[in-house]
Amino acid sequence: MKILLAVDGSDYTKRMLAYLAAHTELLGPSHEYTAITVVPPVPGRAASFLSQESLRTYYDEQATQVLTPVKAFAAQQGWNLDARHVVGHAADAISEFAQNGKFDLLVMGTHGHSALGGVVLGSVTQRVIAQSGLPVLLVR
């Protein structure tokens, strides 16, 4: 099974990974995992003052901060993990990546860094559920 893990480095991401590790009867190391993090774009006016190389370096550094601990955790669990990042709005980018990658399941936390955006579920989570055409496992 192809499983997409939406990660942002928040406590909810950590809880989601711990939940998956503790419930190997659901999803164990025999599956194919992809972790995706979405880096918000630098606003257009600010970006116009930066070179493309500087922007690319910035985006790569931001993604590395989130993905490095996820890759280390996956290695400890024996998961086959491909780590990716995209630049854009989190909900739109996750939904598009999930659809284009033909994943069987999307796993994500109920909130991210902007947990105040929703009372029961975070705003990104709500939008991903609305836009995604695949099953979503939410971990609180």
GROMACS .gro file of C-alpha atoms in nm:
model
  140
    1MET     CA    1   0.000   0.000   0.000
    2LYS     CA    2   0.122   0.353  -0.083
    3ILE     CA    3   0.086   0.578   0.220
    4LEU     CA    4   0.134   0.954   0.224
    5LEU     CA    5   0.235   1.114   0.554
    6ALA     CA    6   0.165   1.488   0.572
    7VAL     CA    7   0.419   1.632   0.817
    8ASP     CA    8   0.495   1.980   0.945
    9GLY     CA    9   0.713   1.922   1.250
   10SER     CA   10   0.435   2.006   1.497
   11ASP     CA   11   0.344   1.804   1.805
   12TYR     CA   12   0.057   1.655   1.604
   13THR     CA   13   0.307   1.522   1.349
   14LYS     CA   14   0.504   1.361   1.630
   15ARG     CA   15   0.186   1.206   1.772
   16MET     CA   16   0.088   1.077   1.429
   17LEU     CA   17   0.426   0.909   1.379
   18ALA     CA   18   0.419   0.761   1.730
   19TYR     CA   19   0.068   0.628   1.669
   20LEU     CA   20   0.173   0.456   1.348
   21ALA     CA   21   0.479   0.306   1.517
   22ALA     CA   22   0.270   0.177   1.806
   23HIS     CA   23   0.006   0.022   1.578
   24THR     CA   24   0.207  -0.191   1.340
   25GLU     CA   25  -0.098  -0.416   1.298
   26LEU     CA   26  -0.253  -0.130   1.098
   27LEU     CA   27   0.044   0.000   0.904
   28GLY     CA   28   0.380  -0.163   0.942
   29PRO     CA   29   0.713  -0.156   0.761
   30SER     CA   30   0.583  -0.360   0.466
   31HIS     CA   31   0.418  -0.053   0.311
   32GLU     CA   32   0.564   0.219   0.091
   33TYR     CA   33   0.571   0.555   0.274
   34THR     CA   34   0.615   0.906   0.140
   35ALA     CA   35   0.645   1.202   0.375
   36ILE     CA   36   0.554   1.542   0.239
   37THR     CA   37   0.602   1.882   0.396
   38VAL     CA   38   0.478   2.203   0.244
   39VAL     CA   39   0.688   2.518   0.269
   40PRO     CA   40   0.489   2.841   0.244
   41PRO     CA   41   0.605   3.058  -0.046
   42VAL     CA   42   0.798   3.377   0.015
   43PRO     CA   43   0.562   3.665  -0.073
   44GLY     CA   44   0.604   3.782  -0.431
   45ARG     CA   45   0.734   4.128  -0.350
   46ALA     CA   46   1.001   3.991  -0.115
   47ALA     CA   47   1.084   3.707  -0.352
   48SER     CA   48   1.152   3.956  -0.632
   49PHE     CA   49   1.456   4.079  -0.438
   50LEU     CA   50   1.604   3.729  -0.405
   51SER     CA   51   1.778   3.514  -0.660
   52GLN     CA   52   1.621   3.185  -0.763
   53GLU     CA   53   1.913   3.004  -0.600
   54SER     CA   54   1.856   3.188  -0.270
   55LEU     CA   55   1.487   3.100  -0.277
   56ARG     CA   56   1.560   2.736  -0.356
   57THR     CA   57   1.814   2.720  -0.073
   58TYR     CA   58   1.567   2.877   0.170
   59TYR     CA   59   1.290   2.631   0.075
   60ASP     CA   60   1.529   2.336   0.099
   61GLU     CA   61   1.649   2.445   0.444
   62GLN     CA   62   1.294   2.488   0.573
   63ALA     CA   63   1.196   2.144   0.446
   64THR     CA   64   1.511   1.981   0.587
   65GLN     CA   65   1.424   2.107   0.937
   66VAL     CA   66   1.094   1.919   0.921
   67LEU     CA   67   1.196   1.611   0.722
   68THR     CA   68   1.525   1.518   0.892
   69PRO     CA   69   1.365   1.398   1.219
   70VAL     CA   70   1.087   1.223   1.024
   71LYS     CA   71   1.343   1.033   0.814
   72ALA     CA   72   1.537   0.936   1.126
   73PHE     CA   73   1.220   0.810   1.295
   74ALA     CA   74   1.119   0.613   0.983
   75ALA     CA   75   1.463   0.453   0.967
   76GLN     CA   76   1.429   0.341   1.332
   77GLN     CA   77   1.094   0.182   1.246
   78GLY     CA   78   1.231   0.009   0.936
   79TRP     CA   79   0.995   0.197   0.704
   80ASN     CA   80   1.073   0.248   0.338
   81LEU     CA   81   1.031   0.629   0.329
   82ASP     CA   82   1.067   0.879   0.048
   83ALA     CA   83   1.076   1.238   0.180
   84ARG     CA   84   0.954   1.524  -0.038
   85HIS     CA   85   0.870   1.890  -0.010
   86VAL     CA   86   0.668   2.131  -0.216
   87VAL     CA   87   0.617   2.506  -0.201
   88GLY     CA   88   0.263   2.638  -0.175
   89HIS     CA   89  -0.047   2.648   0.041
   90ALA     CA   90  -0.047   2.338   0.261
   91ALA     CA   91  -0.398   2.205   0.195
   92ASP     CA   92  -0.386   2.255  -0.182
   93ALA     CA   93  -0.034   2.116  -0.216
   94ILE     CA   94  -0.104   1.807  -0.002
   95SER     CA   95  -0.428   1.730  -0.188
   96GLU     CA   96  -0.266   1.772  -0.529
   97PHE     CA   97   0.039   1.565  -0.433
   98ALA     CA   98  -0.185   1.289  -0.296
   99GLN     CA   99  -0.395   1.273  -0.611
  100ASN     CA  100  -0.100   1.286  -0.852
  101GLY     CA  101   0.095   1.024  -0.655
  102LYS     CA  102  -0.193   0.773  -0.662
  103PHE     CA  103  -0.164   0.704  -0.289
  104ASP     CA  104  -0.391   0.457  -0.113
  105LEU     CA  105  -0.404   0.642   0.219
  106LEU     CA  106  -0.319   0.986   0.356
  107VAL     CA  107  -0.219   1.008   0.723
  108MET     CA  108  -0.197   1.340   0.904
  109GLY     CA  109  -0.242   1.507   1.240
  110THR     CA  110  -0.564   1.690   1.320
  111HIS     CA  111  -0.382   2.020   1.366
  112GLY     CA  112  -0.052   2.167   1.263
  113HIS     CA  113   0.141   2.476   1.357
  114SER     CA  114  -0.169   2.691   1.312
  115ALA     CA  115  -0.391   2.493   1.549
  116LEU     CA  116  -0.598   2.803   1.631
  117GLY     CA  117  -0.740   2.795   1.278
  118GLY     CA  118  -1.006   2.541   1.369
  119VAL     CA  119  -1.190   2.436   1.680
  120VAL     CA  120  -1.233   2.064   1.616
  121LEU     CA  121  -0.996   2.023   1.322
  122GLY     CA  122  -0.730   2.253   1.187
  123SER     CA  123  -0.814   2.453   0.876
  124VAL     CA  124  -0.556   2.267   0.663
  125THR     CA  125  -0.697   1.933   0.777
  126GLN     CA  126  -1.051   2.040   0.693
  127ARG     CA  127  -0.950   2.153   0.344
  128VAL     CA  128  -0.748   1.838   0.272
  129ILE     CA  129  -1.044   1.620   0.371
  130ALA     CA  130  -1.273   1.827   0.147
  131GLN     CA  131  -1.034   1.823  -0.151
  132SER     CA  132  -0.883   1.477  -0.123
  133GLY     CA  133  -1.039   1.185  -0.302
  134LEU     CA  134  -0.864   0.920  -0.094
  135PRO     CA  135  -0.908   0.784   0.258
  136VAL     CA  136  -0.759   1.004   0.529
  137LEU     CA  137  -0.647   0.874   0.867
  138LEU     CA  138  -0.641   1.157   1.123
  139VAL     CA  139  -0.439   1.125   1.441
  140ARG     CA  140  -0.509   1.361   1.727
   0.00000   0.00000   0.00000
